[in-house]
Amino acid sequence: DIVVNSRMTTKKVFARSKDIVDAQSFLRQQPKPVLDPELFGAARGRNVILVSLESLQSFVLERELYGQEITPFLNDLIEDSFYFENFYHQTGQGKTSDAEFILDNSLYPLPSGAVYFTHAQNTYEAMPSLLKEHGYYSAVFHANDKTFWNRDLMYQNLGYDRFFSLPDFEVDEENSVGWGLKDIPFFEQSIKMAQELPQPFYGKWITLTNHYPFELDEEDKFIPEYDSNSGTLNRYVTTVRYLDEAIKRLFEEAKEAGLYDNSIFVLYGDHYGISSNHYRSMARFLGKEEISPFDHIQLQKVPFIIHIPGMEGRRIETIGGQVDVKPTILHLLGIESRQGLNFGHDLFSPNHPSYAILRDGSFITEQVVYTENACFDRATGEPTDEAKCESFREHAVQELKFSDEIIYGDLMRFILDDADQSSPLPRLSMHDLPPNSHDKEGKDSNKGS
Ligand code: GP9
Ligand code: MN
């Protein structure tokens, strides 16, 4: 990160106006979201309880082991929530911090290094500072050292009002394991702190127990470990089950604290937990012969769940990623995203495109999956004509490139200034972004884009 940092300082100084104009016109080509009359502002003025689910991948949801559900609470919760079934993490080397960065800014993280370290001084339009303009207080809860991932500095820059870190928690031998405070006492302690916050708040809870090497005390094992050659995968199942129990506790605590009804709960998996080193055992777990490159991309799906008390949800098949979370939450809060500032799309907007681009350049559209220079038919998982991936491949390269340029050159300084002066921005030509065609209830049919 130190090397990247010094190289990038030079880049920033030499940010050229052409770079700014190019990045800006790319962003302005994003389709202007059409508001959903039922959902726009459906959570106006409510607290946002955002939960980073450590290393949680989607493949464990709605799956049983030894006749027991691995995530019984989440499985019930998604029946009563908006559940995005085709949602991908887009993190790089910055892991948890990359996920945080993507969610707060609707920008991609960097191809190498952690943007939390290398570009913590840039100008951003981040959720905490943006929501402050709408009367929100913001806080983060994470029972780890405040300097981990440079969070203390980055959080100040992003506009967080308060960071509850290790010294704010009671941590002892009894209530900790592996990386520190166990998630259940973490929620018990932190929800009490949240009760004291000014409301409405935008609060981020970062869980930790379901982190490699996936250790647990005997009394916290609510499901037996899996039995394969991979100790990592074996233990993962058990720590995921513990995380599920911790989320259940979060909801109980929130209800008890009187926070439930006036909040929305936004839960997301931060990144994968099981690397390709464990794919032989993973194949057995999933009942497959092997994990193909196509399967590997499917395994980058992470849960994205929005629970709005008092409102029914639905399963949403549209393809999306972490970069889409910022505009999607803003939609629910009744705040229109300013055009030209976000790489992601509002997934509740009826005309949003349906795709996800991963940090390594792989991508998923309704028709195809592209990875490792190969094109797969998304419906069958079979290799298909490369030409089918070609048109979007160019777009994916551009999207990552412009996001990188914005970060390297600190271009949001200029883009934001401009947006302030000329908002709403003029629309440029429409793009051939992949439409989404089959969300349930016809909500998301996308003939317009
Ligand atoms: C550390 C926690 C875990 O504070 O966020 O980080 P990770 O290794 O998952 O990025
Ligand atoms: Mn993590």
XYZ file of C-alpha atoms and ligand atoms in Angstrom:
460
model
C 0.000 0.000 0.000
C 2.906 2.350 0.731
C 4.251 1.813 -2.790
C 0.822 2.276 -4.366
C 0.351 5.372 -2.239
C 3.458 7.219 -3.340
C 2.916 6.325 -6.996
C -0.667 7.536 -6.755
C 0.189 10.864 -5.184
C 1.915 11.747 -8.441
C -1.122 10.623 -10.431
C -3.362 12.805 -8.331
C -1.291 15.928 -8.888
C -1.380 15.378 -12.641
C -5.117 14.714 -12.897
C -5.981 16.173 -16.278
C -9.168 17.855 -17.282
C -9.598 15.249 -20.044
C -9.641 12.507 -17.413
C -12.318 14.384 -15.539
C -14.460 14.960 -18.619
C -14.141 11.333 -19.739
C -15.035 9.904 -16.336
C -17.868 12.380 -15.990
C -19.428 11.618 -19.351
C -19.154 7.887 -18.680
C -21.046 8.318 -15.417
C -23.619 10.608 -16.974
C -24.537 7.873 -19.432
C -26.012 5.778 -16.650
C -29.760 5.541 -17.156
C -31.617 8.014 -14.971
C -33.523 5.872 -12.471
C -37.289 5.847 -12.720
C -38.753 6.002 -9.214
C -40.894 3.154 -7.940
C -44.027 4.811 -6.555
C -44.486 2.127 -3.908
C -40.900 1.957 -2.701
C -39.461 5.423 -3.193
C -39.438 6.900 0.301
C -40.950 3.741 1.838
C -38.403 4.018 4.675
C -38.149 7.799 4.775
C -36.680 9.047 8.037
C -36.029 5.576 9.465
C -32.739 4.452 10.954
C -30.590 2.296 8.718
C -29.081 -0.722 10.441
C -26.465 -1.926 8.004
C -24.794 -5.217 8.862
C -21.589 -6.518 7.326
C -21.856 -10.310 7.461
C -18.279 -11.512 7.692
C -17.286 -13.939 4.903
C -20.913 -14.938 4.294
C -21.490 -16.444 0.866
C -24.936 -17.205 -0.516
C -24.393 -20.933 -1.028
C -25.017 -21.690 2.651
C -28.451 -20.059 2.671
C -31.474 -22.322 2.223
C -29.229 -25.370 2.525
C -29.286 -28.206 5.020
C -26.499 -30.241 6.523
C -27.265 -33.377 8.556
C -30.958 -32.482 8.209
C -30.502 -29.070 9.830
C -30.657 -25.659 8.211
C -27.297 -23.880 8.247
C -28.935 -20.444 8.409
C -32.396 -20.989 9.938
C -32.903 -17.378 10.991
C -31.802 -15.840 7.695
C -33.930 -18.368 5.812
C -37.009 -17.136 7.680
C -35.948 -13.508 7.381
C -35.670 -13.587 3.593
C -39.298 -14.732 3.374
C -40.205 -11.449 4.994
C -37.700 -9.183 3.239
C -36.404 -8.036 -0.106
C -33.903 -10.724 -0.951
C -31.579 -10.268 -3.911
C -30.716 -13.750 -5.107
C -28.160 -12.790 -7.735
C -26.032 -10.321 -5.846
C -22.229 -10.407 -5.973
C -19.392 -9.068 -3.875
C -16.986 -6.874 -5.815
C -14.085 -6.717 -3.386
C -10.367 -6.933 -4.066
C -7.439 -7.125 -1.667
C -9.053 -4.707 0.793
C -11.592 -7.400 1.786
C -14.031 -6.135 4.460
C -12.846 -2.560 3.976
C -13.323 -2.791 0.205
C -16.908 -3.904 0.765
C -17.456 -0.967 3.087
C -15.940 1.388 0.543
C -18.100 0.097 -2.302
C -21.301 0.325 -0.279
C -20.741 3.839 1.014
C -19.525 5.325 -2.260
C -20.907 3.280 -5.150
C -17.382 3.169 -6.549
C -15.300 0.068 -7.221
C -12.343 -0.713 -4.969
C -8.865 -0.771 -6.513
C -7.303 -3.564 -8.608
C -4.550 -3.892 -6.013
C -4.026 -2.610 -2.486
C -6.766 -1.389 -0.180
C -8.328 1.946 -1.068
C -8.926 2.497 2.677
C -5.135 2.778 3.015
C -4.110 4.285 -0.294
C -6.807 6.925 -0.819
C -8.207 7.763 2.586
C -7.813 11.508 1.964
C -9.756 11.718 -1.309
C -12.986 13.601 -1.709
C -15.989 11.267 -1.810
C -19.762 11.564 -1.785
C -20.177 8.907 0.912
C -23.402 7.802 2.555
C -22.623 9.256 6.011
C -21.908 12.774 4.777
C -24.684 12.656 2.204
C -27.231 11.486 4.772
C -26.052 14.166 7.189
C -27.578 16.692 4.793
C -30.860 14.882 5.383
C -30.632 14.984 9.168
C -28.943 11.650 9.776
C -26.359 10.846 12.427
C -23.896 8.079 11.538
C -21.921 5.508 13.495
C -19.928 2.326 13.065
C -19.733 -0.560 15.529
C -16.778 -2.907 15.224
C -15.031 -4.576 18.172
C -11.540 -4.404 16.731
C -8.644 -1.977 16.843
C -9.760 1.296 15.237
C -6.667 1.430 13.015
C -7.341 -1.916 11.341
C -7.774 -1.182 7.613
C -7.053 2.477 8.455
C -10.692 2.750 9.437
C -10.196 5.549 11.951
C -8.912 7.909 9.252
C -11.183 6.774 6.453
C -14.313 6.976 8.599
C -13.595 10.598 9.472
C -13.194 11.406 5.819
C -16.414 9.611 4.860
C -18.274 11.652 7.453
C -18.982 9.107 10.198
C -19.842 10.883 13.430
C -18.800 8.111 15.810
C -16.762 4.915 15.634
C -17.391 2.471 18.467
C -14.248 0.322 18.358
C -12.415 -2.045 20.717
C -12.147 0.200 23.828
C -15.915 0.836 23.725
C -16.668 -2.860 24.259
C -16.273 -5.166 27.233
C -14.100 -7.966 25.957
C -12.760 -10.794 28.101
C -11.672 -14.442 27.810
C -15.247 -15.599 28.247
C -16.882 -13.601 25.481
C -14.176 -13.743 22.846
C -12.809 -16.235 20.353
C -10.498 -16.045 17.309
C -10.414 -12.419 16.196
C -12.015 -11.088 19.388
C -15.461 -10.348 20.760
C -17.993 -12.936 19.638
C -20.832 -11.649 17.485
C -23.611 -12.422 19.987
C -22.157 -10.307 22.837
C -21.146 -7.785 20.158
C -24.783 -7.223 19.233
C -25.920 -7.315 22.861
C -23.488 -4.570 23.789
C -23.716 -2.456 20.647
C -27.491 -2.225 20.351
C -27.510 -0.675 23.812
C -25.024 1.921 22.546
C -27.178 2.528 19.483
C -30.160 3.236 21.703
C -28.363 6.378 22.882
C -27.612 7.711 19.403
C -29.438 10.676 17.892
C -32.072 9.422 15.441
C -32.452 8.881 12.600
C -29.063 7.212 12.291
C -27.136 5.379 9.600
C -25.347 2.687 11.600
C -22.939 0.067 10.366
C -22.318 -3.124 12.352
C -19.276 -5.163 11.325
C -19.391 -8.785 12.490
C -16.230 -10.817 13.011
C -16.719 -14.369 14.298
C -17.265 -15.935 10.873
C -13.717 -15.054 9.846
C -10.948 -17.409 8.831
C -9.779 -19.633 10.589
C -13.432 -20.040 11.678
C -12.863 -20.913 15.341
C -15.621 -21.403 17.891
C -15.978 -22.515 21.483
C -17.839 -25.808 21.936
C -20.877 -24.117 23.498
C -21.326 -21.949 20.365
C -21.462 -24.842 17.922
C -25.142 -25.038 17.003
C -24.528 -27.438 14.119
C -21.805 -30.084 13.809
C -18.856 -29.335 11.556
C -18.908 -30.639 7.988
C -16.791 -33.689 7.309
C -14.354 -33.317 4.411
C -10.642 -32.939 3.727
C -10.945 -29.199 4.196
C -10.874 -28.245 7.869
C -11.619 -24.703 6.750
C -14.868 -25.611 4.991
C -15.797 -27.972 7.833
C -15.507 -25.217 10.433
C -17.016 -22.546 8.155
C -20.428 -24.215 8.225
C -20.416 -24.094 12.024
C -19.305 -20.465 12.301
C -21.878 -19.458 9.687
C -24.518 -21.133 11.877
C -23.213 -19.053 14.788
C -23.410 -15.847 12.720
C -27.021 -16.720 11.897
C -27.752 -17.030 15.624
C -26.054 -13.668 16.217
C -28.274 -11.976 13.609
C -31.294 -13.454 15.349
C -30.019 -11.843 18.547
C -29.577 -8.515 16.762
C -33.264 -8.514 15.839
C -34.311 -9.480 19.374
C -32.135 -6.757 20.869
C -33.389 -4.157 18.389
C -36.979 -5.009 19.286
C -36.221 -4.794 22.981
C -34.445 -1.470 22.526
C -37.461 -0.026 20.699
C -35.419 0.393 17.529
C -37.094 -2.242 15.367
C -40.164 -0.460 14.023
C -38.425 2.755 13.040
C -35.447 1.134 11.342
C -34.664 -0.797 8.189
C -32.184 -3.660 8.248
C -29.729 -3.979 5.384
C -27.624 -7.135 5.559
C -24.830 -7.979 3.145
C -22.058 -10.569 2.832
C -18.733 -8.732 2.608
C -16.716 -11.216 0.472
C -16.083 -14.923 0.005
C -14.980 -17.044 2.965
C -13.929 -20.187 1.119
C -11.122 -19.764 -1.379
C -10.482 -21.950 -4.410
C -7.904 -23.927 -2.378
C -10.883 -25.746 -0.882
C -12.815 -26.435 -4.068
C -12.437 -30.215 -4.009
C -14.280 -30.323 -0.727
C -16.605 -27.575 -1.894
C -17.564 -29.675 -4.928
C -18.463 -32.542 -2.612
C -20.430 -30.217 -0.367
C -22.430 -28.914 -3.336
C -22.843 -32.400 -4.845
C -20.868 -31.490 -7.950
C -18.022 -33.260 -9.692
C -15.857 -30.180 -9.740
C -16.046 -26.406 -9.411
C -15.769 -24.937 -12.907
C -14.817 -21.307 -13.588
C -18.562 -20.702 -14.074
C -19.303 -22.243 -10.658
C -16.536 -20.148 -9.130
C -18.354 -17.004 -10.253
C -21.638 -18.318 -8.820
C -19.783 -18.774 -5.539
C -19.024 -15.048 -5.452
C -22.698 -14.435 -4.685
C -23.244 -12.976 -1.248
C -26.559 -12.376 0.506
C -28.162 -8.950 0.187
C -31.270 -8.658 2.318
C -33.354 -5.575 3.069
C -35.876 -6.025 5.851
C -38.413 -3.232 6.273
C -40.584 -3.819 9.356
C -44.253 -3.542 8.447
C -43.657 -4.151 4.765
C -43.758 -7.376 2.794
C -40.710 -8.109 0.699
C -40.106 -10.347 -2.280
C -37.365 -12.277 -3.977
C -35.617 -10.235 -6.600
C -33.787 -12.011 -9.392
C -32.119 -8.990 -10.888
C -28.326 -9.169 -11.071
C -26.511 -6.675 -8.918
C -23.512 -6.082 -6.721
C -22.283 -4.111 -3.754
C -21.841 -1.037 -5.914
C -25.659 -0.878 -6.249
C -26.392 -0.644 -2.528
C -25.964 3.111 -2.078
C -28.521 4.208 -4.706
C -30.851 1.373 -3.640
C -30.933 2.470 0.012
C -31.294 6.121 -0.983
C -34.377 5.151 -3.003
C -36.015 3.634 0.079
C -35.149 6.705 2.127
C -36.794 8.924 -0.472
C -33.571 10.588 -1.566
C -32.945 10.835 -5.294
C -29.352 9.921 -6.182
C -27.652 12.725 -8.030
C -26.878 11.653 -11.585
C -23.281 11.124 -12.531
C -21.836 10.241 -9.135
C -22.480 6.521 -8.767
C -21.285 3.482 -10.669
C -24.093 1.389 -9.237
C -27.791 1.411 -9.987
C -30.866 1.696 -7.889
C -32.093 -1.912 -7.899
C -35.655 -0.830 -7.040
C -35.893 1.454 -10.012
C -37.987 -0.200 -12.751
C -35.479 0.735 -15.459
C -32.234 -0.316 -13.818
C -29.865 -2.462 -15.850
C -29.112 -5.957 -14.590
C -25.438 -6.915 -14.335
C -22.494 -7.202 -11.983
C -18.831 -6.581 -12.716
C -16.346 -8.210 -10.374
C -13.076 -6.603 -9.444
C -11.026 -9.027 -11.564
C -12.976 -8.074 -14.696
C -15.310 -11.069 -14.622
C -18.939 -10.137 -15.181
C -22.439 -11.510 -15.077
C -25.318 -10.379 -17.280
C -28.736 -11.965 -17.774
C -27.393 -13.931 -20.735
C -23.742 -14.638 -20.046
C -21.014 -15.069 -17.463
C -17.513 -13.995 -18.447
C -14.425 -15.038 -16.532
C -10.829 -16.089 -17.228
C -11.167 -15.118 -20.910
C -14.058 -17.522 -21.372
C -17.727 -16.889 -22.036
C -20.448 -19.064 -20.502
C -24.144 -19.276 -21.132
C -25.690 -18.106 -17.872
C -28.696 -20.449 -18.096
C -26.729 -23.650 -18.715
C -23.260 -22.848 -17.358
C -21.830 -24.250 -20.603
C -19.077 -22.480 -22.548
C -20.525 -20.413 -25.361
C -19.401 -18.308 -28.289
C -17.015 -15.614 -27.058
C -18.714 -13.103 -29.296
C -21.685 -13.190 -26.930
C -19.521 -11.676 -24.201
C -17.710 -9.214 -26.417
C -20.055 -6.228 -26.368
C -20.335 -6.085 -22.610
C -16.677 -6.910 -22.047
C -15.708 -3.528 -23.403
C -18.197 -1.846 -21.078
C -16.885 -3.764 -18.066
C -13.308 -2.730 -18.803
C -14.377 0.905 -19.143
C -16.457 0.884 -15.981
C -13.577 -0.392 -13.851
C -11.122 1.920 -15.595
C -13.148 5.063 -14.942
C -13.771 4.118 -11.325
C -10.011 3.591 -10.887
C -9.231 6.901 -12.562
C -11.607 8.725 -10.270
C -9.856 7.272 -7.243
C -6.285 7.625 -8.531
C -6.804 11.231 -9.622
C -9.114 12.155 -6.733
C -11.528 13.276 -9.434
C -14.619 13.425 -7.224
C -13.243 16.808 -6.103
C -14.140 18.157 -9.515
C -17.099 15.932 -10.347
C -18.918 16.857 -7.147
C -18.283 20.555 -7.653
C -19.703 20.309 -11.097
C -22.702 18.309 -9.974
C -23.457 20.986 -7.403
C -23.436 23.674 -10.042
C -25.281 21.942 -12.802
C -27.591 19.495 -11.085
C -29.696 17.959 -12.564
C -27.161 16.894 -15.172
C -28.083 16.789 -18.835
C -28.570 13.281 -20.164
C -26.166 12.037 -22.770
C -26.850 9.176 -25.136
C -28.285 5.942 -23.767
C -26.044 3.028 -23.268
C -26.526 -0.566 -24.266
C -26.443 -1.750 -20.684
C -28.053 -5.137 -20.242
C -31.683 -4.743 -19.233
C -33.221 -6.895 -16.558
C -36.147 -8.889 -17.754
C -37.564 -11.185 -15.172
C -37.957 -9.776 -11.706
C -41.057 -11.043 -10.025
C -44.356 -9.136 -10.193
C -43.154 -7.371 -13.304
C -41.706 -4.630 -11.110
C -38.406 -4.479 -12.851
C -39.161 -5.022 -16.464
C -36.805 -2.802 -18.305
C -37.893 -1.961 -21.757
C -36.833 1.639 -21.325
C -33.108 1.291 -21.002
C -11.064 -6.799 10.712
C -12.231 -7.362 9.992
C -11.877 -8.525 9.116
O -11.351 -5.662 11.432
O -12.900 -6.390 9.287
O -11.223 -8.117 8.005
P -11.054 -8.985 6.687
O -9.840 -9.820 6.857
O -12.266 -9.826 6.480
O -10.940 -7.944 5.639
Mn -14.279 -9.624 6.017
